[in-house]
PDB file of C-alpha atoms in Angstrom:
ATOM      1  CA  PHE A 955      97.288  64.388 -53.440  1.00 73.00           C
ATOM      2  CA  SER A 956      97.922  64.440 -57.140  1.00 77.00           C
ATOM      3  CA  GLU A 957     100.499  67.167 -56.696  1.00 78.00           C
ATOM      4  CA  LEU A 958     102.356  65.277 -53.966  1.00 74.00           C
ATOM      5  CA  TYR A 959     102.114  61.919 -55.547  1.00 80.00           C
ATOM      6  CA  PRO A 960     101.857  62.401 -59.141  1.00 85.00           C
ATOM      7  CA  GLY A 961     101.130  59.347 -61.179  1.00 86.00           C
ATOM      8  CA  ILE A 962      99.849  57.395 -58.318  1.00 89.00           C
ATOM      9  CA  THR A 963      96.412  55.700 -58.589  1.00 90.00           C
ATOM     10  CA  THR A 964      94.470  54.992 -55.394  1.00 91.00           C
ATOM     11  CA  VAL A 965      92.612  51.674 -54.926  1.00 93.00           C
ATOM     12  CA  LEU A 966      90.292  51.730 -51.962  1.00 94.00           C
ATOM     13  CA  LEU A 967      89.929  48.382 -50.047  1.00 94.00           C
ATOM     14  CA  THR A 968      86.765  47.463 -48.057  1.00 93.00           C
ATOM     15  CA  LEU A 969      85.207  44.943 -45.715  1.00 88.00           C
ATOM     16  CA  ASN A 970      84.956  41.359 -47.551  1.00 87.00           C
ATOM     17  CA  ILE A 971      81.189  41.293 -46.675  1.00 85.00           C
ATOM     18  CA  ASN A 972      80.491  44.743 -48.819  1.00 88.00           C
ATOM     19  CA  VAL A 973      81.646  42.953 -51.997  1.00 88.00           C
ATOM     20  CA  HIS A 974      79.705  39.579 -51.477  1.00 85.00           C
ATOM     21  CA  CYS A 975      76.318  41.206 -50.585  1.00 87.00           C
ATOM     22  CA  PRO A 976      73.903  42.202 -53.381  1.00 88.00           C
ATOM     23  CA  PHE A 977      73.631  45.981 -54.082  1.00 90.00           C
ATOM     24  CA  SER A 978      76.601  46.892 -51.882  1.00 91.00           C
ATOM     25  CA  ARG A 979      78.630  44.653 -54.248  1.00 90.00           C
ATOM     26  CA  GLU A 980      77.346  46.618 -57.255  1.00 93.00           C
ATOM     27  CA  LEU A 981      78.077  49.975 -55.512  1.00 93.00           C
ATOM     28  CA  CYS A 982      81.728  48.626 -54.784  1.00 92.00           C
ATOM     29  CA  LEU A 983      82.162  47.676 -58.563  1.00 89.00           C
ATOM     30  CA  LEU A 984      80.904  51.268 -59.404  1.00 93.00           C
ATOM     31  CA  TYR A 985      83.152  53.027 -57.529  1.00 91.00           C
ATOM     32  CA  GLY A 986      86.253  50.618 -57.897  1.00 90.00           C
ATOM     33  CA  LEU A 987      86.577  49.222 -54.323  1.00 93.00           C
ATOM     34  CA  VAL A 988      88.078  45.760 -53.684  1.00 92.00           C
ATOM     35  CA  SER A 989      87.966  43.408 -50.952  1.00 92.00           C
ATOM     36  CA  ALA A 990      90.454  43.860 -48.012  1.00 91.00           C
ATOM     37  CA  ASP A 991      92.076  40.578 -48.296  1.00 90.00           C
ATOM     38  CA  ARG A 992      95.858  39.439 -48.847  1.00 91.00           C
ATOM     39  CA  ASP A 993      95.165  38.461 -52.535  1.00 91.00           C
ATOM     40  CA  SER A 994      93.539  41.697 -53.655  1.00 91.00           C
ATOM     41  CA  LEU A 995      96.192  43.793 -51.787  1.00 92.00           C
ATOM     42  CA  GLN A 996      99.217  41.721 -53.400  1.00 91.00           C
ATOM     43  CA  TRP A 997      97.226  42.178 -56.846  1.00 91.00           C
ATOM     44  CA  ILE A 998      97.218  45.752 -56.513  1.00 91.00           C
ATOM     45  CA  LEU A 999     100.637  46.294 -55.532  1.00 91.00           C
ATOM     46  CA  THR A1000     102.185  43.711 -58.040  1.00 88.00           C
ATOM     47  CA  LYS A1001      99.839  42.208 -60.882  1.00 75.00           C
ATOM     48  CA  GLN A1002      98.560  45.810 -61.839  1.00 69.00           C
ATOM     49  CA  GLY A1003     101.878  47.245 -62.357  1.00 70.00           C
ATOM     50  CA  VAL A1004     103.626  50.169 -60.792  1.00 77.00           C
ATOM     51  CA  GLY A1005     101.993  53.523 -59.663  1.00 87.00           C
ATOM     52  CA  ASN A1006      99.042  51.937 -57.586  1.00 91.00           C
ATOM     53  CA  ALA A1007      98.485  52.635 -53.829  1.00 93.00           C
ATOM     54  CA  ALA A1008      96.226  50.456 -51.838  1.00 94.00           C
ATOM     55  CA  VAL A1009      94.196  52.453 -49.328  1.00 95.00           C
ATOM     56  CA  VAL A1010      93.423  50.316 -46.332  1.00 95.00           C
ATOM     57  CA  VAL A1011      91.588  51.173 -43.099  1.00 94.00           C
ATOM     58  CA  VAL A1012      93.818  48.889 -40.881  1.00 95.00           C
ATOM     59  CA  GLY A1013      91.588  48.901 -37.950  1.00 95.00           C
ATOM     60  CA  GLY A1014      88.551  47.789 -39.868  1.00 91.00           C
ATOM     61  CA  ALA A1015      85.383  46.587 -38.072  1.00 91.00           C
ATOM     62  CA  GLN A1016      87.116  46.481 -34.619  1.00 94.00           C
ATOM     63  CA  GLU A1017      88.078  50.097 -35.130  1.00 96.00           C
ATOM     64  CA  ALA A1018      84.658  51.263 -35.931  1.00 95.00           C
ATOM     65  CA  LEU A1019      83.438  50.053 -32.304  1.00 97.00           C
ATOM     66  CA  ASP A1020      85.607  52.859 -30.803  1.00 97.00           C
ATOM     67  CA  ALA A1021      84.632  55.639 -33.335  1.00 97.00           C
ATOM     68  CA  HIS A1022      83.061  58.007 -30.944  1.00 97.00           C
ATOM     69  CA  LYS A1023      82.787  61.921 -31.298  1.00 94.00           C
ATOM     70  CA  GLY A1024      85.917  63.773 -30.012  1.00 92.00           C
ATOM     71  CA  LYS A1025      88.037  60.568 -29.592  1.00 95.00           C
ATOM     72  CA  SER A1026      90.824  59.160 -31.747  1.00 96.00           C
ATOM     73  CA  VAL A1027      91.295  55.485 -31.033  1.00 97.00           C
ATOM     74  CA  LEU A1028      93.122  53.189 -33.688  1.00 97.00           C
ATOM     75  CA  THR A1029      93.386  49.622 -33.678  1.00 97.00           C
ATOM     76  CA  LEU A1030      96.972  48.889 -34.797  1.00 96.00           C
ATOM     77  CA  ARG A1031      99.047  46.951 -32.310  1.00 94.00           C
ATOM     78  CA  ASN A1032      97.769  43.542 -33.485  1.00 93.00           C
ATOM     79  CA  ARG A1033      97.595  44.259 -37.091  1.00 95.00           C
ATOM     80  CA  LYS A1034     100.290  42.536 -39.107  1.00 95.00           C
ATOM     81  CA  GLY A1035      99.083  41.633 -42.529  1.00 95.00           C
ATOM     82  CA  PHE A1036      99.408  45.044 -44.152  1.00 96.00           C
ATOM     83  CA  VAL A1037     103.109  45.357 -43.030  1.00 98.00           C
ATOM     84  CA  ARG A1038     103.883  41.908 -44.064  1.00 97.00           C
ATOM     85  CA  CYS A1039     102.507  42.419 -47.755  1.00 96.00           C
ATOM     86  CA  ALA A1040     104.322  45.710 -47.954  1.00 96.00           C
ATOM     87  CA  LEU A1041     107.554  44.000 -47.230  1.00 97.00           C
ATOM     88  CA  GLN A1042     106.815  41.181 -49.652  1.00 96.00           C
ATOM     89  CA  CYS A1043     105.900  43.641 -52.380  1.00 94.00           C
ATOM     90  CA  GLY A1044     108.645  46.261 -51.384  1.00 94.00           C
ATOM     91  CA  ALA A1045     105.709  48.627 -51.165  1.00 94.00           C
ATOM     92  CA  ASP A1046     106.094  51.892 -49.235  1.00 95.00           C
ATOM     93  CA  LEU A1047     103.959  52.485 -46.075  1.00 97.00           C
ATOM     94  CA  VAL A1048     102.219  55.894 -46.028  1.00 96.00           C
ATOM     95  CA  PRO A1049     100.649  57.170 -42.697  1.00 97.00           C
ATOM     96  CA  VAL A1050      97.327  58.959 -43.267  1.00 97.00           C
ATOM     97  CA  PHE A1051      94.869  60.386 -40.716  1.00 98.00           C
ATOM     98  CA  SER A1052      91.479  62.038 -41.138  1.00 97.00           C
ATOM     99  CA  PHE A1053      90.470  64.648 -38.559  1.00 98.00           C
ATOM    100  CA  GLY A1054      86.877  65.097 -37.855  1.00 96.00           C
ATOM    101  CA  GLU A1055      85.930  61.750 -39.414  1.00 96.00           C
ATOM    102  CA  ASN A1056      84.391  60.515 -36.017  1.00 96.00           C
ATOM    103  CA  ASP A1057      82.344  63.706 -35.618  1.00 96.00           C
ATOM    104  CA  ILE A1058      79.911  63.325 -38.428  1.00 97.00           C
ATOM    105  CA  TYR A1059      77.915  60.780 -36.641  1.00 97.00           C
ATOM    106  CA  TYR A1060      76.999  60.016 -32.795  1.00 97.00           C
ATOM    107  CA  GLN A1061      77.794  56.285 -31.868  1.00 97.00           C
ATOM    108  CA  ALA A1062      75.888  54.853 -28.855  1.00 97.00           C
ATOM    109  CA  LYS A1063      78.192  54.512 -25.722  1.00 97.00           C
ATOM    110  CA  ASN A1064      79.598  50.888 -25.848  1.00 97.00           C
ATOM    111  CA  PRO A1065      82.634  50.621 -23.299  1.00 96.00           C
ATOM    112  CA  PRO A1066      84.311  47.250 -23.245  1.00 95.00           C
ATOM    113  CA  GLY A1067      82.370  45.041 -20.774  1.00 96.00           C
ATOM    114  CA  SER A1068      79.001  46.398 -21.591  1.00 98.00           C
ATOM    115  CA  ARG A1069      76.232  44.330 -22.872  1.00 97.00           C
ATOM    116  CA  LEU A1070      76.167  46.127 -26.140  1.00 98.00           C
ATOM    117  CA  ARG A1071      79.921  45.827 -26.741  1.00 98.00           C
ATOM    118  CA  TRP A1072      79.661  42.095 -26.025  1.00 97.00           C
ATOM    119  CA  PHE A1073      76.798  41.677 -28.550  1.00 97.00           C
ATOM    120  CA  GLN A1074      78.838  43.726 -31.235  1.00 97.00           C
ATOM    121  CA  GLU A1075      81.992  41.714 -30.518  1.00 96.00           C
ATOM    122  CA  LYS A1076      79.836  38.309 -31.016  1.00 96.00           C
ATOM    123  CA  MET A1077      78.431  39.702 -34.253  1.00 94.00           C
ATOM    124  CA  LYS A1078      81.819  40.869 -35.643  1.00 93.00           C
ATOM    125  CA  ALA A1079      83.188  37.445 -34.944  1.00 93.00           C
ATOM    126  CA  LEU A1080      80.388  35.802 -36.780  1.00 92.00           C
ATOM    127  CA  THR A1081      80.043  38.063 -39.744  1.00 87.00           C
ATOM    128  CA  GLY A1082      83.324  40.219 -39.884  1.00 86.00           C
ATOM    129  CA  PHE A1083      80.825  43.330 -39.708  1.00 86.00           C
ATOM    130  CA  SER A1084      80.403  45.528 -36.657  1.00 90.00           C
ATOM    131  CA  PRO A1085      76.815  46.318 -35.962  1.00 93.00           C
ATOM    132  CA  VAL A1086      77.133  49.893 -34.444  1.00 96.00           C
ATOM    133  CA  ILE A1087      74.246  51.805 -33.369  1.00 96.00           C
ATOM    134  CA  PHE A1088      74.596  55.577 -34.545  1.00 96.00           C
ATOM    135  CA  HIS A1089      72.534  58.627 -35.683  1.00 96.00           C
ATOM    136  CA  GLY A1090      73.211  61.793 -37.491  1.00 96.00           C
ATOM    137  CA  ARG A1091      70.816  64.406 -38.409  1.00 96.00           C
ATOM    138  CA  GLY A1092      67.641  64.715 -40.499  1.00 96.00           C
ATOM    139  CA  ILE A1093      67.197  66.301 -43.808  1.00 91.00           C
ATOM    140  CA  PHE A1094      64.801  69.122 -42.475  1.00 91.00           C
ATOM    141  CA  GLN A1095      66.037  68.982 -38.683  1.00 91.00           C
ATOM    142  CA  TYR A1096      69.340  68.546 -36.889  1.00 89.00           C
ATOM    143  CA  ASN A1097      68.455  66.488 -34.044  1.00 89.00           C
ATOM    144  CA  PHE A1098      68.059  62.889 -35.469  1.00 93.00           C
ATOM    145  CA  GLY A1099      68.452  61.052 -38.603  1.00 96.00           C
ATOM    146  CA  TYR A1100      71.080  59.281 -40.858  1.00 94.00           C
ATOM    147  CA  VAL A1101      72.440  62.309 -42.653  1.00 96.00           C
ATOM    148  CA  PRO A1102      76.005  63.091 -41.500  1.00 96.00           C
ATOM    149  CA  PHE A1103      76.457  66.062 -39.402  1.00 96.00           C
ATOM    150  CA  ARG A1104      77.879  69.295 -40.971  1.00 94.00           C
ATOM    151  CA  GLU A1105      81.512  68.687 -39.719  1.00 95.00           C
ATOM    152  CA  ARG A1106      84.807  69.450 -41.490  1.00 96.00           C
ATOM    153  CA  ILE A1107      86.992  66.496 -42.209  1.00 97.00           C
ATOM    154  CA  VAL A1108      90.527  67.142 -43.079  1.00 97.00           C
ATOM    155  CA  THR A1109      92.876  64.228 -44.223  1.00 96.00           C
ATOM    156  CA  VAL A1110      96.658  64.539 -43.882  1.00 96.00           C
ATOM    157  CA  VAL A1111      99.112  62.420 -45.769  1.00 94.00           C
ATOM    158  CA  GLY A1112     102.463  61.823 -44.319  1.00 94.00           C
ATOM    159  CA  LYS A1113     105.772  61.107 -45.909  1.00 93.00           C
ATOM    160  CA  PRO A1114     106.168  57.590 -47.308  1.00 93.00           C
ATOM    161  CA  ILE A1115     108.141  55.023 -45.203  1.00 97.00           C
ATOM    162  CA  GLY A1116     110.629  53.248 -47.546  1.00 96.00           C
ATOM    163  CA  VAL A1117     110.556  49.493 -46.715  1.00 96.00           C
ATOM    164  CA  PRO A1118     112.807  46.962 -48.109  1.00 97.00           C
ATOM    165  CA  LYS A1119     111.462  44.018 -50.172  1.00 96.00           C
ATOM    166  CA  ILE A1120     111.737  40.776 -48.186  1.00 97.00           C
ATOM    167  CA  GLU A1121     109.949  37.756 -49.799  1.00 94.00           C
ATOM    168  CA  SER A1122     109.838  35.842 -46.427  1.00 96.00           C
ATOM    169  CA  PRO A1123     109.761  38.452 -43.429  1.00 97.00           C
ATOM    170  CA  THR A1124     110.135  37.421 -40.047  1.00 97.00           C
ATOM    171  CA  ALA A1125     108.040  38.289 -37.110  1.00 97.00           C
ATOM    172  CA  GLU A1126     110.641  40.695 -35.875  1.00 98.00           C
ATOM    173  CA  ASP A1127     110.800  42.318 -39.248  1.00 98.00           C
ATOM    174  CA  VAL A1128     107.087  42.915 -39.324  1.00 98.00           C
ATOM    175  CA  SER A1129     107.103  44.158 -35.685  1.00 97.00           C
ATOM    176  CA  PHE A1130     109.895  46.600 -36.370  1.00 98.00           C
ATOM    177  CA  TRP A1131     108.208  48.106 -39.432  1.00 98.00           C
ATOM    178  CA  ARG A1132     104.755  48.201 -37.901  1.00 98.00           C
ATOM    179  CA  GLU A1133     106.403  50.270 -35.031  1.00 98.00           C
ATOM    180  CA  LYS A1134     107.948  52.702 -37.371  1.00 98.00           C
ATOM    181  CA  TYR A1135     104.533  53.102 -38.955  1.00 98.00           C
ATOM    182  CA  ILE A1136     102.710  53.766 -35.657  1.00 98.00           C
ATOM    183  CA  THR A1137     105.497  56.203 -34.607  1.00 98.00           C
ATOM    184  CA  ALA A1138     105.183  58.048 -37.888  1.00 98.00           C
ATOM    185  CA  LEU A1139     101.430  58.172 -37.751  1.00 98.00           C
ATOM    186  CA  THR A1140     101.553  59.547 -34.137  1.00 98.00           C
ATOM    187  CA  GLU A1141     103.891  62.248 -35.249  1.00 98.00           C
ATOM    188  CA  LEU A1142     101.691  63.099 -38.200  1.00 98.00           C
ATOM    189  CA  PHE A1143      98.805  63.420 -35.889  1.00 98.00           C
ATOM    190  CA  ASP A1144     100.535  65.556 -33.138  1.00 98.00           C
ATOM    191  CA  GLU A1145     101.979  67.879 -35.908  1.00 98.00           C
ATOM    192  CA  HIS A1146      98.498  68.697 -37.512  1.00 98.00           C
ATOM    193  CA  LYS A1147      96.067  68.431 -34.709  1.00 97.00           C
ATOM    194  CA  GLU A1148      96.107  71.961 -33.666  1.00 96.00           C
ATOM    195  CA  LYS A1149      95.636  73.558 -37.157  1.00 95.00           C
ATOM    196  CA  CYS A1150      92.810  70.761 -37.774  1.00 95.00           C
ATOM    197  CA  GLY A1151      90.779  71.877 -34.649  1.00 92.00           C
ATOM    198  CA  ALA A1152      91.925  69.332 -32.376  1.00 93.00           C
ATOM    199  CA  LYS A1153      94.451  71.118 -30.300  1.00 91.00           C
ATOM    200  CA  ASP A1154      93.741  69.141 -27.063  1.00 91.00           C
ATOM    201  CA  ALA A1155      93.180  65.781 -28.856  1.00 94.00           C
ATOM    202  CA  SER A1156      95.386  62.614 -28.135  1.00 95.00           C
ATOM    203  CA  LEU A1157      95.939  59.563 -30.273  1.00 97.00           C
ATOM    204  CA  THR A1158      95.170  56.216 -28.593  1.00 97.00           C
ATOM    205  CA  VAL A1159      96.858  53.180 -30.390  1.00 97.00           C
ATOM    206  CA  LEU A1160      95.497  49.793 -29.310  1.00 95.00           C
TER     207      LEU A1160
END
């Protein structure tokens, strides 16, 4: 990353609840994470000067509910805030995808309409956090535990999408650049999926 993007400092954004709860808040401060809200995003892209990249998991808590082994489901169609902020700051949008990320844990099946999914959606609406039921492997055995499975994760970074600086972007502006981002991300996925061990995989964007 440092070779392709010299002089760029990355700042990872996380769920607001993580920076408001004791212990997890201290971990966030230790590793330099900040809350994923508009003020934090604009501060990183403007007040801290140039050379900063805000790393946002756009799908957030909703996307976590669809993180199942062997599947790639992204929540993007109804996400507009990150595009609006990029336009207001004149910051490039950079598509990034991590292959194998959903394979390090097994999540309990929770199809839309199931009781588990209903409960998870209710809790997410109340707390902003998705209570997923998952398991990995143990320290001395491979069947059950909370240690991640030994799976390779490959993160690919696409070309920056240059966006114009628009102080008051319209809904049409936001939709236009969001679709360009989704198209670029889909192309990035298709270009690298075979070499990353996901030859027959497909990307679903919700």
